[in-house]
Amino acid sequence: MATAQTAKTQYVEAHGIRFAYRKFGKETVNGLPLFLHGHFRSNIDFWDPLLLQNLAAAREIVIFDNAGVGRSSGKVPTTFQGWADDTLAFVHALGYKKIDLLGFSMGGVAVQMVALTEPQLIRKLILAGTTSSTPGAESDPPKEAIAVLAAEDSETEHALAVSFFYDTEEGRSACHRYWLRVLERNVEGEATMTKLLGSEGTGRQFEAFVHWTIPNPRNAYDRLKELTMPVLVMNGDNDYLIPSSRTWELLRKIPGAQMAMYPYSGHGFLYQYSELVAHHVNLFLDGFANPDPSVLLGKPVNISTTFSIASTYCTPSKHSDKSSTLQLLSHGLGFDRSYWNLDGDLNYIAAATSAGYSTFSYDRLGNGASTIADPYNTVQTIIELAVLTGITSLIRSGSISEKIPIPKKIVHVGHSYGSSLSNALAATRPELSDGIVLTGYSLNATYQPWFLRASAFHLASENQPKRFSSLSSGYLTWGDKFTNQYAFLKYPHFDPEVLDKAEAGKFPFTLGEILTGGLIPVAAPNFAKPVLVRLTCRSFYKHSLMRTQLMAADADLIFCGSDCHGVVDGPYAANPKVFAAAQPLETYIQPNTGHGMNLHFNATGWYGVVQDFLGKNGL
């Protein structure tokens, strides 16, 4: 089987052009190849062989030179609609009726127009390091980056290093390693084309880009909503050439789009993270589209067993009316109950007990010192809901421990996944709770794939073998502290030592939790109690009045896409509809904070907001 390094260049005539292309890789299960369109001044030899090798392990790959580029004949069209027309002619000349399509940089612009022109041809679309047709006012590409890349006498590796990679030792090294891989190709009779496109073709590409940036109803900006196929947008977190803010713009304008963002990288993220990007692309292309969970989960079964759940009960130093209210704390994925009492001021339990409340924190099933159960068939969301319901019932009946008095009131406080469980308890057993506080949580699942893709599903037993060597393959985690920071923290508003400790002390999540998270109920029409939510909130439809406050981290990645303004507040927020009976309905956005609000410098701010909310609502 041919590889990216051994595939011979082939040619096909279409649209009056002799197109050069290479085809290689594994025959895809669904029979659909992935076509790749390259960037400004590039040709098919510029694609990273390591990226292509990992893509080709799962599917057939077609790379090609569009008109006037590399080994193809003709002239570069001066509009991106022209690029799209030539691309379509090439695809049809090869006889394909349906394809997957990836475009990088200017290639990403071209494939937007391909998908808008013949949407029925494209099954899934990937837009890498690219932009919509109208530049954002705040983020024009720096002229020096374009000048170096566009200069006629630019040496290729230097031009790419300046415009595609960070100006650091690691950035320069990543560029050099990529370029060495390009130079490894050695096919008899085919010299590797390492020079950038000549001045005439470059000028025509620039002209196309100028047309693209002029507002025009036939360009893509106002038509992105027409892209109804699954779309993945990708970029480095600090793209120097096409600012990363343009990627966010695409995400917001394309219905249901997903995003993968790569840390400490620029425009050349595909080549800096070649294997990871390929993994994410393959995951996106091979992902299940069937909304019926039974395809993966099978039929439900009854489970009757007993679990050991580790917990900590804390009381205030001075007795008050609030002491008879118990806060029941449920942590999220990646943590155990220590999330609620970290070092120093990062201690929610200390804040709650100082305010006069008692707390009960516990390790969720499969975490910490609690029972480590089957990650496929047992550690599932519906069973964890049953555990939380059972704990609450035991506390209310006085049966959990002779040292824990029966509280007059119980408030369920959750973070992220723990909020999901608290929400579901309010929906299924509203009589068990006197109030709920949902933090790091939303019904908006648009951005959750970013966390899942960044995590890349590392086996916990291999990622931290000293701690988790006995765990089966169903226990998963993210790769390193950089992914941890990407998902949970907002730079620079945290102590790096806190990140190191959080990474060293992280706990795995299970495949069962990931697959069953959407199976628990969320609508709670009979829950007429106070509700506090920080982040976009899961729905509570109510017949009776509720006192409700919404609290969000301003830069929560997982539930807000790193910008919660307008998600939990503003005219387009869903909160007034889903909390229709709430009195009052309040929102609070915590500044300079990511999803892991308890890990940031200003965590004490939201601690106080929660205690004040409970106090003024009689809890």
XYZ file of C-alpha atoms in Angstrom:
619
model
C 0.000 0.000 0.000
C 1.338 3.414 -0.966
C 2.139 5.930 1.758
C 2.500 9.693 1.766
C 6.244 9.223 1.215
C 5.982 6.643 -1.567
C 2.794 7.517 -3.480
C 3.509 8.592 -7.037
C 2.000 11.765 -8.421
C -0.931 11.133 -10.750
C -2.753 13.457 -13.134
C -6.319 13.983 -14.321
C -7.775 16.445 -16.836
C -10.781 18.569 -15.836
C -12.005 22.111 -16.395
C -9.203 22.623 -18.905
C -6.619 21.925 -16.194
C -4.211 19.044 -15.689
C -4.516 18.425 -11.943
C -1.662 16.780 -10.019
C -2.663 14.598 -7.083
C -1.627 11.685 -4.884
C -3.880 9.014 -3.426
C -2.896 6.648 -0.641
C -4.021 5.131 2.644
C -6.390 2.546 4.019
C -9.704 1.965 2.301
C -12.280 3.694 4.479
C -15.136 1.649 5.923
C -17.707 4.052 4.492
C -15.798 4.311 1.220
C -15.314 8.075 1.522
C -11.860 9.590 1.011
C -10.562 12.679 2.781
C -9.478 15.416 0.349
C -6.960 18.001 1.609
C -6.537 21.511 0.163
C -3.268 23.261 1.028
C -2.300 26.751 2.183
C -1.029 29.975 0.592
C 1.958 29.446 -1.783
C 2.165 25.717 -0.958
C 1.934 22.563 -3.051
C 1.286 18.904 -2.230
C 4.886 18.391 -1.098
C 4.321 20.827 1.798
C 1.921 18.510 3.654
C 3.537 16.992 6.745
C 4.177 13.274 6.062
C 3.617 12.494 9.756
C 0.168 14.094 9.661
C -0.701 12.278 6.437
C 0.625 8.946 7.714
C -1.645 9.081 10.767
C -4.661 10.178 8.751
C -4.034 7.455 6.179
C -4.012 4.769 8.868
C -7.792 5.182 9.058
C -8.875 6.279 5.570
C -7.992 6.974 1.965
C -6.298 10.348 1.497
C -6.265 12.537 -1.607
C -3.941 15.559 -1.721
C -3.858 17.754 -4.814
C -2.506 20.937 -6.345
C -5.261 23.285 -7.419
C -5.054 25.204 -10.688
C -1.790 27.084 -11.238
C -0.107 25.569 -8.176
C 2.753 23.081 -7.925
C 2.562 20.456 -10.659
C -0.917 21.425 -11.895
C -1.428 23.466 -15.045
C -3.571 26.557 -15.549
C -3.682 29.834 -13.670
C -4.663 30.535 -10.086
C -8.218 31.948 -10.095
C -8.530 35.428 -8.615
C -11.623 34.548 -6.574
C -12.154 31.762 -4.069
C -15.309 30.829 -5.911
C -12.968 30.089 -8.809
C -10.809 27.936 -6.535
C -13.949 26.097 -5.442
C -15.112 25.536 -9.014
C -11.742 24.043 -9.951
C -11.749 21.837 -6.845
C -15.215 20.548 -7.693
C -14.170 19.800 -11.259
C -11.200 17.815 -9.949
C -13.302 15.799 -7.464
C -15.902 14.985 -10.101
C -13.185 13.986 -12.576
C -12.104 11.301 -10.096
C -15.685 10.031 -9.984
C -16.563 10.724 -6.343
C -20.158 11.466 -5.335
C -19.460 12.133 -1.644
C -16.243 13.075 0.199
C -14.856 14.440 3.450
C -12.945 17.680 2.959
C -10.199 19.500 4.894
C -8.837 22.914 4.012
C -5.858 24.597 5.657
C -5.428 28.391 5.746
C -6.331 29.728 2.273
C -7.305 26.156 1.481
C -9.818 26.483 4.313
C -11.286 29.509 2.581
C -11.579 27.567 -0.673
C -13.316 24.587 0.911
C -15.883 26.859 2.565
C -16.945 27.875 -0.932
C -16.834 24.248 -2.103
C -19.224 23.265 0.683
C -21.510 26.223 0.001
C -21.547 25.538 -3.749
C -22.212 21.778 -3.592
C -23.189 20.935 -0.003
C -24.524 17.532 -1.059
C -20.968 16.482 -1.997
C -19.493 17.055 1.472
C -20.222 14.626 4.293
C -18.002 16.340 6.893
C -15.953 19.533 6.651
C -12.761 20.509 8.509
C -11.590 24.134 8.553
C -8.010 24.433 9.822
C -6.300 27.735 10.600
C -8.665 29.728 8.433
C -11.090 32.639 8.466
C -14.502 33.802 7.380
C -14.744 36.259 4.513
C -15.128 39.483 6.513
C -12.203 40.249 8.825
C -12.966 40.860 12.483
C -12.301 44.489 13.315
C -10.094 43.610 16.257
C -7.845 41.030 14.669
C -6.189 41.732 11.347
C -3.207 39.516 10.457
C 0.123 41.246 11.202
C 1.682 42.691 8.065
C 5.189 41.463 8.897
C 4.048 37.833 8.969
C 2.384 38.162 5.585
C 5.345 40.074 4.138
C 7.848 37.333 4.981
C 5.606 34.569 3.689
C 4.758 36.506 0.512
C 8.254 37.777 -0.359
C 9.479 36.404 -3.689
C 12.969 35.642 -2.370
C 11.878 34.094 0.945
C 13.613 30.864 1.883
C 10.793 28.415 2.553
C 11.716 27.043 5.963
C 12.496 30.530 7.289
C 9.238 31.958 5.947
C 7.228 29.167 7.554
C 9.134 29.454 10.839
C 8.363 33.180 11.066
C 4.694 33.003 10.105
C 3.590 29.515 11.224
C 5.434 28.856 14.501
C 6.204 30.531 17.840
C 9.460 32.477 17.919
C 10.824 30.252 20.680
C 13.299 27.405 20.768
C 10.440 24.902 20.794
C 8.661 26.689 17.946
C 11.770 26.829 15.778
C 12.550 23.199 16.596
C 9.015 22.106 15.680
C 9.318 23.878 12.336
C 12.708 22.322 11.608
C 11.499 18.810 12.462
C 8.502 19.293 10.189
C 10.649 20.509 7.313
C 13.067 17.595 7.676
C 10.091 15.241 7.333
C 9.063 17.011 4.132
C 12.570 16.566 2.711
C 12.517 12.807 3.399
C 10.312 12.123 0.369
C 12.355 10.375 -2.296
C 10.325 9.032 -5.215
C 12.203 8.099 -8.364
C 11.660 10.627 -11.114
C 9.969 13.174 -8.819
C 11.962 15.985 -7.267
C 10.432 17.403 -4.090
C 9.087 20.905 -4.756
C 10.272 22.920 -1.763
C 10.028 26.436 -3.192
C 7.068 28.667 -2.504
C 4.718 29.539 -5.359
C 6.159 32.086 -7.806
C 5.313 35.772 -7.958
C 2.546 35.559 -10.595
C 0.622 32.828 -8.799
C 1.214 34.497 -5.439
C -0.182 37.761 -6.764
C -3.300 36.020 -8.027
C -3.760 34.275 -4.668
C -3.492 37.648 -2.940
C -6.071 39.077 -5.315
C -8.458 36.267 -4.402
C -7.942 37.024 -0.725
C -8.625 40.734 -1.247
C -11.922 39.877 -2.969
C -12.682 37.581 -0.058
C -12.343 40.335 2.550
C -14.700 42.741 0.773
C -18.290 42.324 2.061
C -20.261 40.479 -0.595
C -23.488 38.475 -0.143
C -22.002 35.649 -2.228
C -18.932 35.318 -0.022
C -19.065 33.034 2.981
C -19.480 35.334 5.978
C -23.253 35.721 5.810
C -23.730 32.224 4.383
C -21.941 30.162 7.012
C -25.319 29.264 8.501
C -25.944 27.312 5.277
C -23.258 24.796 6.278
C -25.479 22.085 7.730
C -22.993 19.214 7.483
C -20.861 18.447 10.581
C -18.009 20.982 10.748
C -14.818 20.916 12.813
C -12.783 24.121 13.114
C -9.171 23.861 14.304
C -6.329 26.231 15.114
C -3.421 26.983 17.367
C -4.300 29.015 20.445
C -2.215 31.973 19.244
C -2.172 31.941 15.449
C 0.083 34.755 14.281
C -0.900 34.657 10.610
C -4.685 34.248 10.824
C -5.541 35.309 14.380
C -7.221 32.628 16.459
C -10.177 34.943 17.073
C -11.207 34.159 13.487
C -11.606 30.514 14.499
C -14.012 31.545 17.248
C -15.893 33.582 14.652
C -16.352 30.493 12.493
C -17.457 28.481 15.504
C -20.146 30.980 16.420
C -21.522 31.386 12.909
C -21.600 27.743 11.758
C -24.544 25.844 13.279
C -23.380 23.027 15.558
C -19.701 23.460 14.686
C -17.112 21.813 16.907
C -13.648 23.129 17.678
C -10.201 21.819 18.566
C -7.661 24.373 19.834
C -4.006 23.470 20.380
C -1.937 25.069 23.170
C 1.304 26.982 22.675
C 1.025 26.879 18.899
C 0.337 29.144 15.967
C -0.666 28.728 12.335
C 1.489 25.605 11.983
C -0.346 23.664 14.692
C -1.034 20.852 12.192
C 2.689 20.247 11.917
C 3.559 20.899 15.571
C 0.882 18.460 16.784
C 0.762 16.221 13.711
C -0.226 12.991 15.445
C -2.728 14.609 17.805
C -4.385 16.590 15.006
C -4.693 13.424 12.928
C -6.226 11.622 15.900
C -8.791 14.398 16.389
C -9.634 14.515 12.681
C -10.103 10.752 12.543
C -12.230 10.878 15.686
C -14.407 13.577 14.136
C -14.764 11.737 10.837
C -15.470 8.366 12.429
C -17.706 9.649 15.236
C -21.190 8.270 15.720
C -23.947 10.380 14.237
C -26.813 8.196 15.487
C -28.550 9.965 18.408
C -29.994 6.683 19.698
C -27.755 5.670 22.639
C -28.875 2.044 22.409
C -26.590 1.695 19.382
C -23.688 1.886 21.833
C -25.260 0.986 25.147
C -27.603 -1.900 24.442
C -30.708 -2.574 26.519
C -30.904 -1.385 30.149
C -30.397 -3.903 32.950
C -31.125 -3.769 36.672
C -28.164 -3.630 39.055
C -28.552 -4.466 42.734
C -25.362 -4.085 44.754
C -23.774 -2.242 47.668
C -21.007 0.333 47.268
C -18.580 1.801 49.778
C -18.632 5.589 49.459
C -15.876 7.594 51.172
C -17.003 10.895 52.670
C -16.074 13.792 54.948
C -18.458 15.564 57.335
C -17.546 19.035 58.603
C -19.313 21.336 61.059
C -18.915 25.020 61.921
C -16.946 25.938 65.028
C -19.863 27.955 66.392
C -23.491 26.803 66.405
C -26.103 28.992 64.692
C -29.425 28.664 62.907
C -27.498 27.800 59.727
C -25.784 24.845 61.387
C -28.860 22.693 60.813
C -28.521 23.214 57.036
C -26.221 20.669 55.408
C -24.468 21.329 52.097
C -24.053 18.020 50.221
C -21.100 18.455 47.832
C -20.700 16.451 44.578
C -17.447 16.909 42.635
C -16.962 16.773 38.866
C -14.934 14.636 36.457
C -11.194 14.534 37.059
C -11.410 15.212 40.803
C -12.264 13.531 44.092
C -13.852 15.180 47.141
C -10.631 17.126 47.809
C -11.805 19.559 45.096
C -13.825 21.247 47.834
C -10.908 21.805 50.232
C -7.694 22.588 48.387
C -4.704 24.385 49.877
C -4.828 27.798 51.529
C -7.712 30.033 50.545
C -8.902 27.578 47.863
C -11.180 25.879 50.361
C -14.916 25.928 49.764
C -15.628 23.817 52.865
C -13.811 26.338 55.077
C -15.882 29.151 53.557
C -19.146 27.252 54.090
C -18.405 26.265 57.692
C -17.174 29.793 58.465
C -20.569 31.009 57.248
C -22.225 28.626 59.710
C -23.081 25.643 57.482
C -22.266 21.957 57.851
C -20.901 20.122 54.805
C -20.870 16.542 53.571
C -18.473 15.839 50.690
C -17.996 12.417 49.140
C -15.977 10.599 46.497
C -18.232 9.677 43.613
C -18.421 6.017 42.637
C -15.158 4.963 40.950
C -13.186 7.864 42.461
C -10.902 8.423 45.419
C -11.447 5.991 48.273
C -14.905 4.895 47.105
C -15.601 1.565 45.398
C -13.721 1.169 42.104
C -16.362 -0.560 40.006
C -16.756 -1.749 36.408
C -16.182 1.396 34.274
C -18.402 0.126 31.471
C -21.475 -1.402 33.119
C -21.513 0.099 36.613
C -19.889 3.544 36.837
C -22.602 5.194 34.781
C -24.471 8.431 35.337
C -27.818 6.853 36.194
C -26.168 4.682 38.876
C -24.260 7.631 40.312
C -27.585 9.453 40.535
C -28.909 6.499 42.530
C -25.875 6.764 44.835
C -26.504 10.481 45.440
C -30.196 9.780 46.038
C -29.278 7.024 48.487
C -26.816 9.207 50.395
C -29.409 11.973 50.683
C -32.073 9.553 51.928
C -29.708 8.110 54.537
C -28.804 11.582 55.800
C -32.459 12.610 56.022
C -33.372 9.462 57.944
C -30.423 9.755 60.322
C -29.111 6.373 59.176
C -25.826 7.400 57.606
C -23.932 7.781 60.900
C -24.771 8.273 64.544
C -22.312 11.178 64.522
C -24.260 13.063 61.842
C -27.494 14.588 63.183
C -30.532 14.809 60.948
C -30.361 18.226 59.263
C -33.400 20.444 58.966
C -32.463 21.300 55.395
C -30.163 19.854 52.715
C -28.695 21.929 49.897
C -27.107 20.008 47.020
C -23.983 21.739 45.699
C -22.286 20.378 42.584
C -19.454 21.148 40.225
C -19.717 20.204 36.539
C -20.641 16.498 36.398
C -21.613 16.723 40.071
C -24.021 19.512 39.121
C -25.562 17.228 36.522
C -26.274 14.684 39.254
C -27.724 17.357 41.565
C -29.927 18.613 38.732
C -31.189 15.097 38.071
C -31.954 14.564 41.758
C -34.087 17.715 41.742
C -35.896 16.354 38.690
C -36.516 12.854 40.035
C -36.780 13.299 43.827
C -37.506 16.995 44.467
C -38.685 16.284 48.018
C -35.144 15.273 49.018
C -33.550 18.691 48.463
C -34.232 22.127 49.929
C -32.063 23.939 47.399
C -29.451 23.326 44.742
C -26.279 25.128 43.724
C -25.057 24.125 40.264
C -21.553 25.279 39.348
C -19.569 24.688 36.165
C -22.639 23.421 34.363
C -24.940 24.016 31.407
C -27.418 22.336 29.108
C -25.326 23.663 26.219
C -23.214 20.709 25.084
C -21.743 22.499 22.051
C -18.312 22.895 23.582
C -17.975 19.627 25.493
C -16.316 17.872 22.509
C -13.402 20.301 22.917
C -12.684 18.775 26.311
C -13.130 15.233 25.006
C -10.885 15.813 21.988
C -8.216 17.565 24.012
C -8.329 14.710 26.534
C -7.751 12.274 23.663
C -8.855 9.450 25.974
C -5.566 8.395 27.554
C -5.706 5.199 29.595
C -5.393 6.161 33.258
C -3.325 3.031 33.928
C -0.699 4.194 31.433
C -0.889 7.914 32.150
C -0.235 7.530 35.903
C 0.816 3.893 36.386
C 1.958 4.384 39.988
C -1.562 5.384 41.023
C -3.813 3.640 38.527
C -2.000 0.544 37.228
C -4.796 -1.715 38.491
C -7.550 0.124 36.601
C -9.037 -1.374 33.451
C -9.134 0.255 30.021
C -12.506 1.854 30.769
C -10.890 4.339 33.154
C -9.680 7.359 31.168
C -7.959 10.686 31.715
C -6.383 13.561 29.809
C -2.739 13.517 28.802
C -0.890 16.176 30.777
C -1.059 19.434 32.673
C -1.286 21.457 29.474
C -4.581 19.802 28.599
C -5.617 20.308 32.221
C -4.905 24.020 31.930
C -6.636 24.237 28.544
C -9.861 22.732 29.883
C -10.032 24.041 33.443
C -7.999 27.216 33.898
C -7.743 30.753 32.598
C -4.178 32.010 32.227
C -2.606 33.777 34.101
C -5.166 33.834 36.914
C -3.946 30.788 38.812
C -0.859 29.600 40.663
C 1.225 27.184 38.524
C 1.770 25.100 41.660
C -1.996 24.625 41.913
C -2.011 23.336 38.330
C 0.850 20.943 39.121
C -0.958 19.617 42.193
C -4.242 19.288 40.316
C -2.503 17.298 37.585
C -0.621 15.079 40.026
C -3.796 14.433 42.012
C -6.285 14.077 39.163
C -8.713 11.172 39.062
C -9.973 9.288 36.004
C -13.431 9.297 34.503
C -15.077 6.278 32.892
C -16.311 5.454 29.445
C -19.630 4.597 31.061
C -19.954 8.153 32.390
C -19.173 9.671 28.997
C -21.717 7.517 27.162
C -24.565 7.840 29.689
C -24.288 11.495 30.668
C -27.258 12.444 28.515
C -29.612 9.759 29.828
C -30.601 11.340 33.142
C -33.582 13.733 33.341
C -33.059 17.480 33.685
C -36.524 19.099 33.665
C -37.665 19.571 37.271
C -41.248 20.927 37.144
C -41.941 20.124 40.792
C -38.786 21.565 42.329
C -40.033 24.751 44.004
C -36.893 25.505 46.000
C -34.011 27.988 45.697
C -31.580 27.324 42.857
C -28.192 28.912 42.307
C -26.366 28.142 39.086
C -22.950 29.400 38.119
C -22.333 28.892 34.402
C -25.038 28.341 31.803
C -27.681 26.354 33.566
C -29.435 23.115 32.966
C -33.165 23.604 32.655
C -35.628 23.711 35.514
C -39.212 24.134 34.335
C -41.343 24.898 37.372
C -44.998 25.140 38.310
C -44.220 26.984 41.545
C -41.980 29.931 42.326
C -38.250 29.402 42.857
C -35.560 31.760 44.024
C -32.798 31.410 41.452
C -29.366 32.902 40.855
C -27.061 32.059 37.961
C -23.296 32.218 38.410
C -20.704 31.712 35.637
C -16.961 31.717 35.181
C -16.340 34.318 32.520
C -13.992 32.015 30.566
C -15.461 28.540 31.092
C -14.272 26.523 28.086
C -16.391 23.397 28.467
C -19.795 25.034 28.895
C -19.366 28.504 27.383
C -16.609 28.157 24.788
C -14.461 30.463 26.984
C -16.917 33.374 26.878
C -19.932 33.161 29.195
C -21.123 36.716 28.581
C -24.449 36.491 26.794
C -24.725 32.795 27.601
C -26.024 33.149 31.155
C -27.142 36.760 30.805
C -28.249 39.140 28.069
C -31.238 39.098 25.709
C -30.385 35.731 24.129
C -29.849 33.784 27.348
C -32.144 30.801 27.819
C -32.383 31.295 31.570
C -35.628 33.354 31.727
C -37.367 30.619 29.753
C -36.040 27.574 31.545
C -36.429 29.229 34.974
C -39.782 30.756 34.089
C -41.204 30.569 37.636
C -38.090 31.616 39.497
C -38.201 34.554 41.896
C -35.655 35.939 41.878
C -33.636 34.919 38.835
C -30.099 36.199 39.280
C -26.921 35.828 37.243
C -23.357 36.231 38.382
C -20.258 35.952 36.189
C -16.984 35.411 38.037
C -14.187 37.371 36.291
C -10.820 35.948 35.245
C -11.885 32.367 35.833
C -12.092 29.104 33.869
C -14.159 25.954 34.330
C -12.252 24.883 37.451
C -13.365 27.913 39.454
C -11.996 26.516 42.699
C -8.441 26.564 41.278
C -8.178 30.307 40.594
C -6.779 33.164 42.664
C -10.203 34.751 43.182
C -12.114 31.601 44.201
C -13.124 33.152 47.528
C -15.287 35.583 45.574
C -17.750 32.965 44.414
C -17.635 31.193 47.792
C -19.097 34.339 49.314
C -21.737 34.687 46.615
C -22.994 31.150 47.304
C -23.177 31.601 51.087
C -24.924 34.966 50.727
C -27.460 33.473 48.313
C -28.281 30.627 50.679
C -28.541 32.940 53.668
C -30.895 35.455 52.109
C -33.153 32.628 50.911
C -33.582 31.112 54.342
C -31.177 28.213 53.914
